[in-house]
Coordinates of C-alpha atoms in Angstrom, one line a residue:
Chain A
X28 CA 188.3 -43.2 50.6
X29 CA 190.0 -46.7 50.2
X30 CA 192.6 -47.1 46.9
X31 CA 190.2 -50.4 45.8
X32 CA 187.2 -48.4 45.4
X33 CA 188.5 -45.7 42.8
X34 CA 188.3 -47.2 39.4
X35 CA 191.1 -46.7 37.0
X36 CA 190.4 -43.4 34.9
X37 CA 191.4 -44.9 31.5
X38 CA 187.3 -44.8 30.9
X39 CA 187.0 -41.3 32.1
X40 CA 190.2 -40.2 29.7
X41 CA 188.6 -41.5 26.6
X42 CA 185.5 -40.1 27.6
X43 CA 187.4 -36.7 27.8
X44 CA 189.3 -36.8 25.0
X45 CA 186.3 -38.3 23.1
X46 CA 184.4 -35.7 23.9
X47 CA 187.1 -33.2 22.9
X48 CA 187.7 -34.6 19.6
X49 CA 183.7 -34.7 18.7
X50 CA 184.2 -31.0 18.9
X51 CA 187.0 -30.5 17.2
X52 CA 185.8 -32.6 14.2
X53 CA 182.8 -30.3 14.6
X54 CA 185.3 -27.1 14.2
X55 CA 186.8 -28.9 11.4
X56 CA 183.8 -29.2 9.5
X57 CA 182.5 -25.9 10.3
X58 CA 186.0 -24.1 9.1
X59 CA 185.7 -26.0 5.4
X60 CA 182.2 -23.5 5.2
X61 CA 183.1 -20.8 7.6
X62 CA 185.8 -19.4 9.7
X63 CA 184.4 -21.0 13.0
X64 CA 187.9 -21.0 14.5
X65 CA 188.2 -17.2 14.7
X66 CA 185.1 -17.2 16.6
X67 CA 184.6 -17.8 20.4
X68 CA 183.8 -21.3 20.2
X69 CA 187.3 -22.2 20.0
X70 CA 188.5 -20.6 22.9
X71 CA 185.4 -22.8 24.3
X72 CA 187.0 -25.8 23.3
X73 CA 190.0 -25.2 24.7
X74 CA 188.7 -24.4 28.1
X75 CA 186.6 -27.4 28.2
X76 CA 189.4 -29.9 27.2
X77 CA 191.7 -27.9 29.2
X78 CA 189.5 -28.3 32.3
X79 CA 188.6 -31.9 31.8
X80 CA 192.6 -32.9 31.5
X81 CA 193.1 -31.1 34.9
X82 CA 190.2 -33.0 36.2
X83 CA 191.7 -36.2 34.7
X84 CA 195.2 -35.3 36.2
X85 CA 194.3 -34.7 39.3
X86 CA 192.4 -38.3 39.3
X87 CA 195.1 -39.8 38.0
X88 CA 197.1 -38.5 40.5
X89 CA 195.0 -39.5 43.4
X90 CA 194.4 -43.2 42.0
X91 CA 198.1 -44.0 41.5
X92 CA 199.4 -46.6 39.0
X93 CA 197.2 -49.4 38.6
X94 CA 198.6 -53.0 39.6
X95 CA 198.2 -56.5 37.6
X96 CA 198.4 -59.9 37.6
X97 CA 201.8 -60.5 36.1
X98 CA 201.9 -64.4 36.0
X99 CA 199.2 -67.0 35.6
X100 CA 198.5 -68.8 38.6
X101 CA 199.2 -66.0 40.6
X102 CA 196.5 -64.1 42.4
X103 CA 198.5 -61.2 43.8
X104 CA 198.6 -58.1 41.9
X105 CA 201.8 -56.4 41.6
X106 CA 203.5 -53.0 40.1
X107 CA 205.8 -53.8 37.3
X108 CA 208.3 -51.0 35.4
X109 CA 206.1 -51.7 32.3
X110 CA 202.5 -50.4 34.6
X111 CA 204.7 -47.5 36.2
X112 CA 206.0 -46.2 32.6
X113 CA 202.5 -46.7 31.4
X114 CA 201.0 -44.6 34.2
X115 CA 203.6 -41.9 34.0
X116 CA 203.4 -41.9 30.1
X117 CA 199.9 -41.2 30.4
X118 CA 200.4 -38.8 32.8
X119 CA 203.1 -37.3 30.7
X120 CA 201.1 -37.2 27.5
X121 CA 197.7 -35.7 29.6
X122 CA 200.2 -32.9 30.7
X123 CA 201.4 -32.0 27.1
X124 CA 198.4 -31.9 25.9
X125 CA 197.1 -29.5 28.4
X126 CA 200.6 -27.4 28.0
X127 CA 199.6 -27.3 24.3
X128 CA 195.9 -26.2 25.0
X129 CA 197.5 -23.7 27.3
X130 CA 200.0 -22.8 24.6
X131 CA 197.0 -22.3 22.0
X132 CA 194.8 -20.1 24.1
X133 CA 198.2 -17.7 24.6
X134 CA 198.5 -17.7 21.3
X135 CA 195.0 -16.9 20.8
X136 CA 195.4 -13.7 22.7
X137 CA 198.8 -12.7 21.5
X138 CA 199.6 -10.1 19.0
X139 CA 199.0 -11.2 15.4
X140 CA 198.3 -8.1 13.6
X141 CA 197.9 -7.5 9.4
X142 CA 199.6 -4.7 8.4
X143 CA 199.5 -3.4 4.8
X144 CA 202.3 -1.3 3.4
X145 CA 202.7 0.1 -0.1
X146 CA 206.2 1.1 -1.7
X147 CA 207.3 4.2 -0.3
X148 CA 205.1 4.2 2.5
X149 CA 205.6 4.2 6.5
X150 CA 203.6 2.6 8.7
X151 CA 203.3 2.5 12.7
X152 CA 204.5 -0.9 13.9
X153 CA 203.9 -0.9 17.4
X154 CA 201.3 1.8 18.5
X155 CA 202.3 1.5 21.9
X156 CA 205.7 2.8 20.4
X157 CA 207.3 5.2 18.1
X158 CA 208.6 2.1 16.2
X159 CA 207.8 2.4 12.6
X160 CA 208.7 0.6 9.1
X161 CA 209.3 2.5 5.7
X162 CA 209.2 0.0 2.8
X163 CA 211.5 1.1 -0.1
X164 CA 210.8 -2.0 -2.5
X165 CA 209.4 -5.3 -3.2
X166 CA 211.1 -7.7 -5.6
X167 CA 210.6 -11.2 -6.7
X168 CA 213.1 -13.7 -6.8
X169 CA 212.8 -16.0 -9.4
X170 CA 213.7 -19.7 -10.1
X171 CA 217.1 -19.9 -12.5
X172 CA 215.5 -19.3 -16.0
X173 CA 212.1 -19.3 -15.2
X174 CA 209.4 -16.6 -14.4
X175 CA 207.7 -18.4 -11.5
X176 CA 208.7 -16.6 -8.3
X177 CA 211.0 -18.8 -6.0
X178 CA 210.6 -16.0 -3.2
X179 CA 209.7 -12.7 -2.0
X180 CA 212.4 -10.0 -0.7
X181 CA 211.1 -6.3 0.6
X182 CA 213.9 -3.9 1.1
X183 CA 212.2 -2.0 4.6
X184 CA 214.1 0.8 7.1
X185 CA 213.2 0.0 10.7
X186 CA 212.8 3.3 12.8
X187 CA 213.0 2.6 16.6
X188 CA 213.9 5.0 19.7
X189 CA 216.0 7.4 17.1
X190 CA 217.6 4.4 15.4
X191 CA 217.0 3.3 12.1
X192 CA 218.4 0.1 10.2
X193 CA 218.0 -0.8 6.4
X194 CA 217.0 -4.5 6.1
X195 CA 215.2 -7.4 4.4
X196 CA 212.1 -9.3 5.0
X197 CA 211.3 -12.0 2.7
X198 CA 209.1 -14.8 2.8
X199 CA 210.1 -17.4 5.7
X200 CA 212.6 -14.7 6.8
X201 CA 211.2 -12.3 9.4
X202 CA 212.4 -9.4 10.8
X203 CA 213.2 -9.6 14.6
X204 CA 213.0 -6.8 16.4
X205 CA 213.4 -6.9 20.3
X206 CA 209.9 -8.8 21.5
X207 CA 208.7 -8.1 17.9
X208 CA 208.6 -10.0 14.5
X209 CA 207.7 -9.1 11.1
X210 CA 206.7 -11.5 8.5
X211 CA 206.3 -11.1 5.2
X212 CA 203.2 -12.9 4.4
X213 CA 202.0 -11.8 0.8
X214 CA 202.1 -9.1 -2.0
X215 CA 200.1 -7.9 -4.5
X216 CA 198.8 -4.4 -5.6
X217 CA 195.8 -2.5 -4.2
X218 CA 193.2 0.0 -5.2
X219 CA 194.7 2.6 -2.8
X220 CA 198.4 2.1 -4.5
X221 CA 197.5 3.4 -7.8
X222 CA 198.8 6.9 -8.7
X223 CA 198.6 9.3 -11.6
X224 CA 202.1 9.9 -12.9
X225 CA 203.8 12.8 -14.4
X226 CA 206.8 14.3 -15.2
X227 CA 208.1 17.7 -15.5
X228 CA 210.6 18.7 -17.9
X229 CA 212.8 21.8 -16.8
X230 CA 214.2 24.6 -19.3
X231 CA 217.7 23.1 -18.6
X232 CA 216.6 19.7 -20.1
X233 CA 216.0 18.0 -16.0
X234 CA 213.3 16.0 -15.4
X235 CA 211.2 16.0 -12.1
X236 CA 209.1 12.8 -11.5
X237 CA 205.7 13.5 -9.9
X238 CA 203.3 10.6 -8.2
X239 CA 199.6 12.0 -7.1
X240 CA 197.5 9.1 -4.9
X241 CA 194.0 9.2 -6.3
X242 CA 191.5 11.0 -4.5
X243 CA 193.9 13.9 -2.9
X244 CA 194.0 17.5 -3.9
X245 CA 197.7 17.4 -4.1
X246 CA 199.9 20.0 -6.3
X247 CA 203.3 20.3 -7.4
X248 CA 205.2 23.2 -5.8
X249 CA 208.6 23.0 -6.6
X250 CA 211.5 26.2 -6.3
X251 CA 212.3 25.1 -10.0
X252 CA 209.2 25.7 -11.4
X253 CA 207.3 29.0 -11.1
X254 CA 204.1 27.6 -11.4
X255 CA 201.6 26.0 -9.0
X256 CA 200.3 22.9 -10.2
X257 CA 197.2 21.2 -9.2
X258 CA 194.7 18.7 -9.9
X259 CA 190.7 18.5 -10.4
X260 CA 188.6 15.8 -8.6
X261 CA 189.7 12.3 -10.1
X262 CA 188.9 9.0 -8.5
X263 CA 190.3 5.5 -9.7
X264 CA 188.7 2.4 -8.8
X265 CA 189.5 -0.9 -10.0
X266 CA 187.0 -0.6 -13.2
X267 CA 189.6 1.5 -14.6
X268 CA 192.4 -1.1 -14.4
X269 CA 190.4 -4.1 -14.8
X270 CA 189.7 -5.7 -17.1
X271 CA 191.5 -3.6 -19.5
X272 CA 193.6 -0.7 -18.3
X273 CA 191.4 2.4 -19.2
X274 CA 193.0 5.8 -20.2
X275 CA 193.0 8.3 -17.5
X276 CA 192.0 11.8 -17.9
X277 CA 192.3 14.6 -15.5
X278 CA 192.2 18.2 -15.5
X279 CA 195.2 20.3 -14.9
X280 CA 195.3 23.7 -13.5
X281 CA 197.9 26.0 -13.4
X282 CA 198.4 29.2 -11.1
X283 CA 201.0 32.0 -11.0
X284 CA 201.0 34.7 -8.2
X285 CA 197.3 34.1 -7.8
X286 CA 196.6 33.8 -11.4
X287 CA 195.0 30.8 -13.5
X288 CA 197.3 30.8 -16.4
X289 CA 196.1 27.3 -17.7
X290 CA 193.2 25.0 -17.3
X291 CA 193.5 21.8 -18.9
X292 CA 192.5 18.2 -19.4
X293 CA 194.9 16.0 -20.0
X294 CA 194.9 12.2 -21.4
X295 CA 197.4 10.2 -21.1
X296 CA 200.1 10.4 -22.7
X297 CA 199.3 14.0 -23.3
X298 CA 201.7 16.8 -22.3
X299 CA 201.0 20.5 -21.5
X300 CA 203.8 23.2 -22.5
X301 CA 204.1 26.2 -20.3
X302 CA 206.6 28.5 -21.3
X303 CA 209.8 26.8 -21.5
X304 CA 208.6 24.1 -19.0
X305 CA 206.8 20.8 -20.5
X306 CA 204.3 18.5 -18.2
X307 CA 204.2 15.2 -19.9
X308 CA 200.9 13.0 -18.4
X309 CA 202.0 9.2 -18.6
X310 CA 198.9 7.5 -17.1
X311 CA 198.8 5.1 -14.4
X312 CA 201.6 3.7 -12.2
X313 CA 200.9 0.8 -9.7
X314 CA 202.9 0.5 -6.4
X315 CA 203.5 -3.1 -5.0
X316 CA 201.9 -3.9 -1.2
X317 CA 203.4 -5.7 0.7
X318 CA 201.0 -7.6 3.6
X319 CA 203.1 -7.9 6.6
X320 CA 201.9 -9.5 10.1
X321 CA 203.3 -8.2 13.3
X322 CA 203.3 -10.6 16.0
X323 CA 204.3 -10.4 19.3
X324 CA 203.5 -13.9 20.5
X325 CA 206.0 -16.4 22.8
X326 CA 203.6 -19.2 22.8
X327 CA 205.9 -21.8 20.9
X328 CA 207.8 -21.9 23.8
X329 CA 205.1 -23.5 25.8
X330 CA 203.7 -25.5 22.6
X331 CA 207.0 -26.6 22.5
X332 CA 207.4 -27.6 26.1
X333 CA 203.9 -29.5 25.3
X334 CA 205.0 -31.3 22.6
X335 CA 208.0 -32.9 23.7
X336 CA 205.7 -34.1 26.7
X337 CA 203.6 -35.4 24.4
X338 CA 206.3 -37.0 22.7
X339 CA 208.2 -38.7 25.6
X340 CA 205.0 -39.8 26.9
X341 CA 204.2 -41.5 23.6
X342 CA 207.8 -42.9 23.4
X343 CA 207.4 -44.6 27.1
X344 CA 204.3 -46.2 26.1
X345 CA 206.1 -47.9 22.5
X346 CA 208.9 -49.0 24.7
X347 CA 206.7 -50.9 27.1
X348 CA 204.6 -52.1 24.0
X349 CA 208.1 -53.2 22.5
X350 CA 209.2 -55.0 25.8
X351 CA 206.1 -56.8 26.5
X352 CA 206.3 -58.2 23.2
X353 CA 209.9 -59.3 23.4
X354 CA 209.6 -60.2 27.0
X355 CA 206.6 -62.6 26.4
X356 CA 203.7 -61.2 28.1
X357 CA 202.1 -61.4 24.8
X358 CA 199.9 -59.1 23.0
Chain B
X26 CA 222.4 -38.9 -16.6
X27 CA 218.8 -38.4 -17.5
X28 CA 217.9 -34.7 -18.8
X29 CA 214.7 -33.9 -16.9
X30 CA 212.4 -34.2 -20.0
X31 CA 213.6 -38.0 -20.3
X32 CA 212.8 -38.4 -16.6
X33 CA 209.6 -37.1 -17.1
X34 CA 208.5 -39.0 -19.9
X35 CA 209.9 -42.4 -18.4
X36 CA 207.4 -41.9 -15.7
X37 CA 204.3 -43.3 -17.2
X38 CA 205.8 -46.3 -18.3
X39 CA 207.6 -47.2 -14.9
X40 CA 204.2 -46.3 -13.3
X41 CA 202.4 -49.1 -15.6
X42 CA 205.1 -51.6 -14.8
X43 CA 204.6 -50.6 -11.0
X44 CA 200.8 -50.9 -11.3
X45 CA 201.6 -54.6 -12.6
X46 CA 203.9 -55.6 -10.0
X47 CA 202.0 -54.5 -7.0
X48 CA 198.9 -56.6 -8.8
X49 CA 201.2 -59.5 -9.1
X50 CA 202.5 -59.3 -5.3
X51 CA 198.5 -59.3 -4.5
X52 CA 197.8 -62.2 -6.3
X53 CA 200.5 -64.0 -4.8
X54 CA 200.0 -63.0 -1.5
X55 CA 196.7 -64.5 -1.6
X56 CA 196.7 -67.9 -3.0
X57 CA 194.2 -70.5 -3.0
X58 CA 194.3 -73.5 -1.2
X59 CA 197.4 -75.6 -1.9
X60 CA 200.1 -77.1 -0.1
X61 CA 202.7 -74.7 -1.2
X62 CA 200.8 -71.8 0.2
X63 CA 204.2 -70.6 1.7
X64 CA 206.3 -70.5 -1.4
X65 CA 203.2 -68.6 -3.3
X66 CA 203.9 -65.7 -0.4
X67 CA 207.3 -65.5 -0.6
X68 CA 206.8 -65.1 -4.0
X69 CA 204.4 -62.4 -3.4
X70 CA 207.0 -61.0 -1.1
X71 CA 209.9 -61.1 -3.7
X72 CA 207.7 -59.4 -6.4
X73 CA 206.6 -56.9 -3.7
X74 CA 210.5 -56.1 -3.2
X75 CA 211.0 -55.4 -6.4
X76 CA 208.0 -53.1 -6.7
X77 CA 209.1 -51.0 -3.9
X78 CA 212.8 -50.9 -5.3
X79 CA 210.8 -49.8 -8.7
X80 CA 208.9 -47.1 -6.6
X81 CA 212.2 -45.9 -5.1
X82 CA 213.3 -45.7 -9.0
X83 CA 209.9 -43.7 -9.9
X84 CA 210.5 -41.2 -7.1
X85 CA 214.5 -40.9 -8.1
X86 CA 212.8 -40.1 -11.7
X87 CA 210.9 -37.7 -10.4
X88 CA 213.7 -36.0 -8.5
X89 CA 215.3 -35.8 -11.7
X90 CA 212.5 -33.9 -13.2
X91 CA 211.8 -31.5 -10.2
X92 CA 214.3 -31.2 -7.8
X93 CA 217.3 -30.4 -10.6
X94 CA 214.7 -27.6 -11.4
X95 CA 213.4 -26.5 -8.3
X96 CA 215.9 -27.4 -5.8
X97 CA 213.0 -29.0 -3.5
X98 CA 212.1 -32.6 -3.4
X99 CA 209.2 -33.5 -5.1
X100 CA 206.4 -33.6 -2.5
X101 CA 204.2 -31.1 -3.2
X102 CA 201.5 -31.8 -5.7
X103 CA 199.1 -34.7 -5.2
X104 CA 200.1 -36.4 -7.8
X105 CA 203.6 -36.4 -6.2
X106 CA 202.4 -37.4 -3.1
X107 CA 200.7 -40.2 -4.6
X108 CA 204.1 -41.5 -5.4
X109 CA 205.2 -41.2 -2.2
X110 CA 202.0 -42.8 -0.4
X111 CA 202.5 -45.6 -2.1
X112 CA 206.0 -45.8 -1.5
X113 CA 205.5 -45.7 2.3
X114 CA 202.8 -48.1 2.0
X115 CA 205.1 -50.8 1.1
X116 CA 208.0 -49.2 3.1
X117 CA 206.3 -49.8 6.2
X118 CA 205.3 -53.1 5.5
X119 CA 208.3 -54.6 4.2
X120 CA 210.2 -53.0 6.8
X121 CA 208.0 -54.8 9.6
X122 CA 207.3 -57.8 7.6
X123 CA 209.7 -60.0 10.0
X124 CA 206.8 -60.3 12.5
X125 CA 204.7 -63.1 11.7
X126 CA 201.4 -61.5 12.0
X127 CA 202.1 -58.5 10.3
X128 CA 203.5 -60.6 7.4
X129 CA 200.2 -61.9 7.4
X130 CA 199.1 -57.9 6.1
X131 CA 201.0 -58.0 2.9
X132 CA 198.0 -57.8 0.5
X133 CA 196.8 -54.9 2.3
X134 CA 200.2 -53.4 1.6
X135 CA 200.1 -54.7 -2.1
X136 CA 196.4 -53.4 -2.5
X137 CA 197.3 -49.9 -1.4
X138 CA 200.1 -49.2 -3.3
X139 CA 198.6 -50.6 -6.1
X140 CA 195.6 -48.0 -5.3
X141 CA 197.8 -45.2 -5.5
X142 CA 200.1 -46.1 -8.0
X143 CA 196.9 -46.8 -10.3
X144 CA 195.7 -43.3 -9.5
X145 CA 198.8 -41.6 -10.1
X146 CA 198.8 -43.4 -13.8
X147 CA 195.2 -42.4 -14.5
X148 CA 196.0 -38.9 -13.5
X149 CA 199.3 -39.1 -16.1
X150 CA 197.1 -40.4 -19.0
X151 CA 193.9 -37.6 -18.3
X152 CA 195.3 -35.1 -16.3
X153 CA 198.5 -34.0 -17.6
X154 CA 198.3 -30.8 -16.6
X155 CA 198.3 -31.8 -12.8
X156 CA 201.3 -34.0 -13.3
X157 CA 203.6 -31.7 -15.0
X158 CA 206.3 -30.7 -12.5
X159 CA 205.8 -27.2 -11.6
X160 CA 207.6 -24.9 -9.6
X161 CA 206.4 -24.9 -5.7
X162 CA 204.9 -21.9 -3.9
X163 CA 207.5 -19.4 -2.0
X164 CA 205.9 -20.2 1.3
X165 CA 206.7 -24.0 0.4
X166 CA 210.5 -22.8 0.5
X167 CA 211.4 -23.7 4.2
X168 CA 213.7 -26.4 5.5
X169 CA 211.3 -28.3 7.6
X170 CA 208.4 -28.6 5.1
X171 CA 209.8 -31.9 3.2
X172 CA 210.5 -33.8 6.6
X173 CA 207.2 -32.5 7.5
X174 CA 205.7 -34.1 4.7
X175 CA 208.0 -37.7 5.0
X176 CA 206.7 -37.8 8.7
X177 CA 203.6 -37.5 8.3
X178 CA 202.8 -39.8 4.6
X179 CA 204.9 -42.7 6.5
X180 CA 202.6 -42.0 10.0
X181 CA 199.6 -42.3 7.2
X182 CA 201.0 -45.5 5.6
X183 CA 201.6 -47.0 9.5
X184 CA 197.6 -46.3 10.1
X185 CA 196.6 -47.6 6.5
X186 CA 198.3 -50.7 7.8
X187 CA 196.6 -50.6 11.2
X188 CA 193.2 -50.3 9.6
X189 CA 193.2 -54.0 8.0
X190 CA 193.9 -56.0 10.9
X191 CA 191.5 -53.8 13.0
X192 CA 188.8 -54.2 10.2
X193 CA 189.6 -57.9 9.7
X194 CA 189.6 -58.5 13.6
X195 CA 185.6 -57.6 13.4
X196 CA 185.3 -60.6 11.1
X197 CA 187.3 -63.5 12.5
X198 CA 186.8 -66.1 15.0
X199 CA 187.1 -64.7 18.7
X200 CA 190.1 -66.4 19.6
X201 CA 191.8 -64.9 17.0
X202 CA 190.8 -61.3 17.4
X203 CA 194.0 -60.5 19.7
X204 CA 196.4 -61.5 17.7
X205 CA 194.7 -58.8 14.4
X206 CA 194.1 -56.0 17.3
X207 CA 197.8 -56.8 18.2
X208 CA 199.1 -56.1 14.7
X209 CA 197.0 -53.3 14.4
X210 CA 198.3 -51.4 17.9
X211 CA 202.1 -52.5 16.4
X212 CA 201.5 -50.1 13.6
X213 CA 199.9 -47.5 15.4
X214 CA 203.0 -47.2 18.2
X215 CA 205.3 -45.8 15.5
X216 CA 202.1 -44.2 13.5
X217 CA 201.2 -41.7 16.1
X218 CA 204.9 -41.0 17.0
X219 CA 205.8 -40.2 13.5
X220 CA 202.7 -38.3 13.4
X221 CA 203.3 -35.9 16.5
X222 CA 206.4 -35.4 14.7
X223 CA 205.1 -34.4 11.5
X224 CA 202.4 -32.1 13.3
X225 CA 205.2 -30.4 15.4
X226 CA 207.2 -29.8 12.2
X227 CA 204.2 -28.5 10.6
X228 CA 203.5 -26.2 13.4
X229 CA 207.5 -24.8 13.0
X230 CA 206.9 -24.5 9.4
X231 CA 203.6 -22.5 10.1
X232 CA 205.2 -20.7 12.6
X233 CA 208.4 -19.6 10.2
X234 CA 206.1 -18.4 7.3
X235 CA 203.0 -16.8 9.4
X236 CA 204.4 -16.5 12.8
X237 CA 201.8 -18.8 14.6
X238 CA 202.3 -22.2 15.2
X239 CA 198.5 -22.6 15.3
X240 CA 196.6 -21.6 11.9
X241 CA 192.9 -22.4 12.2
X242 CA 192.5 -24.2 9.3
X243 CA 190.4 -27.6 8.6
X244 CA 193.2 -29.2 7.6
X245 CA 195.3 -28.9 10.8
X246 CA 191.4 -29.3 12.6
X247 CA 191.3 -32.6 11.4
X248 CA 195.3 -33.4 11.6
X249 CA 194.9 -32.9 15.2
X250 CA 191.6 -35.2 15.1
X251 CA 193.4 -38.1 13.4
X252 CA 195.7 -37.8 16.0
X253 CA 193.3 -37.6 18.9
X254 CA 191.5 -40.7 17.2
X255 CA 194.3 -42.9 17.2
X256 CA 195.7 -42.1 20.6
X257 CA 192.1 -42.5 21.9
X258 CA 192.6 -46.1 20.1
X259 CA 195.9 -47.2 21.9
X260 CA 194.4 -46.1 25.3
X261 CA 190.9 -47.7 24.6
X262 CA 192.7 -51.2 23.7
X263 CA 194.3 -51.5 27.3
X264 CA 191.3 -50.3 29.5
X265 CA 188.9 -52.9 30.5
X266 CA 185.3 -51.9 29.5
X267 CA 186.3 -49.7 26.1
X268 CA 188.7 -52.4 24.4
X269 CA 186.2 -53.5 22.1
X270 CA 185.9 -49.8 20.9
X271 CA 189.6 -50.1 19.6
X272 CA 188.8 -51.7 15.8
X273 CA 186.2 -49.4 15.4
X274 CA 188.3 -46.1 16.8
X275 CA 190.9 -47.1 14.4
X276 CA 188.5 -47.6 11.2
X277 CA 187.1 -44.1 12.4
X278 CA 190.7 -42.8 12.3
X279 CA 191.5 -44.2 9.0
X280 CA 188.6 -42.5 7.4
X281 CA 189.2 -38.9 9.2
X282 CA 192.8 -39.5 7.8
X283 CA 191.9 -40.3 4.4
X284 CA 189.3 -37.1 4.6
X285 CA 192.3 -35.3 5.8
X286 CA 194.1 -35.9 3.0
X287 CA 191.9 -35.5 0.0
X288 CA 188.9 -33.4 1.6
X289 CA 190.9 -30.3 3.3
X290 CA 192.9 -29.2 0.3
X291 CA 192.0 -25.9 0.4
X292 CA 193.1 -22.3 2.0
X293 CA 196.9 -22.7 3.3
X294 CA 196.7 -26.2 1.8
X295 CA 194.9 -25.4 -1.7
X296 CA 198.9 -26.4 -3.8
X297 CA 198.0 -29.9 -3.4

């Protein structure tokens, strides 16, 4: 095939990108109403765009740079540095977009796992290993003299291969461990973080704190307390909390050496006296839940490389444009 | 030194003065048929420069009322972005006004700034709740958020300035069309480079907060589409058979840009 018969691929480039843009606009409009991007449609879009770009770049390489008539009266087309820069710039931009498409696909299949953890809980971070994370506490950091949160900080203990470290994770401040990063993306109070809150006063005056999660048949078995306490079925749902907090009621059973010595329904803030021991029922206690995202994703390196290529290609195009304006070749 | 309360109280008065100045600049940029057309336009330029200085003063006032309290530049709420956008339109034009064909579009810059300043003034009068300085959300505490916004709005200003010559190129005689299209292209080049930078900084910001450089949200899709349409416009201008599509693509890009700014502020961008 002779070079003269190969048309310059700008039109092809335009058609490729235009088709990709129409699809992207469709996805954008769709995402205003539904989660289009989480569907395979996005992968299909990326695939189509990438395949078109691969074809286009190959075609550009085969066609080579286009020659122009650079002076009036001349019948001979020649290649100047601006034409070559335009050709290379266009190729670099196409390659950059292709790299970004590849990075997006890589990111799409990388690990981004949500991990809600309630204060006082431990969760496995990585199912493939024994890495886990214990959440001590979530605390807001306020703007000076204000009740508005500037950021949120969590105090965590990270367990990994018999090692453990205490660290903080904040918004914009992830925990980095090996190839994993743990991001704090939100916090709040979830239904399963609501507890019934008791304290037990011992004869010598000390108090012991007990928290029972809802829907568990947990019991108090303490060497300083001769009785065994357990609670009868209780559940807590959002209607107990919202719009007004309800006063919880719970049946408390006390057993001593296989004998049921007391069974009483307590309504917060009731207390139950058993000999010299006093069991106080305070009501609900809510613990905060942190929403973490565990990420193993290095696609940003490819995305950065792609963005740099696009930037360089566009800068080349702008330099050519400026030189043409100042060089007298006109608009 | 002004107190934050005093600075906030002065905003409405400065907005009213700015609306008048931009309006005056627009009038002087569009003189009747007279021998002193150039003098009128130069007076318009002088008023425009004065208005830009006023817009800068307004941004300083907003910084006093907000930045001293929050430690962040005031580019978060819809009202604050209007102030920045109004400043960017005139700044981009005045920086490029040395170029003769571009100088002819001073009225476009003046009317754009006037529109944004007037909208901000109306908000200040009828919806004070949206205007009062407020603390930014914790996710906006990243160090790259402000450069991302500044680069994005400067790019928006460049694209908006490209829109008018692209539009007029469809209305003027065939001989003068290339001049108008060259002016549009002259604005798109810095715009596309700034927008690339804004997208890259936005991705970096997103990566710092959520661990993903690409978040599937409508704002992102429309921002990338805006970038793509203006890139396509640049390529189409150089291609033989598609150069006629250039002004239409610029107009489409401008429409998508406006929609990106006002129509996709939900989900991760609902703080606007």
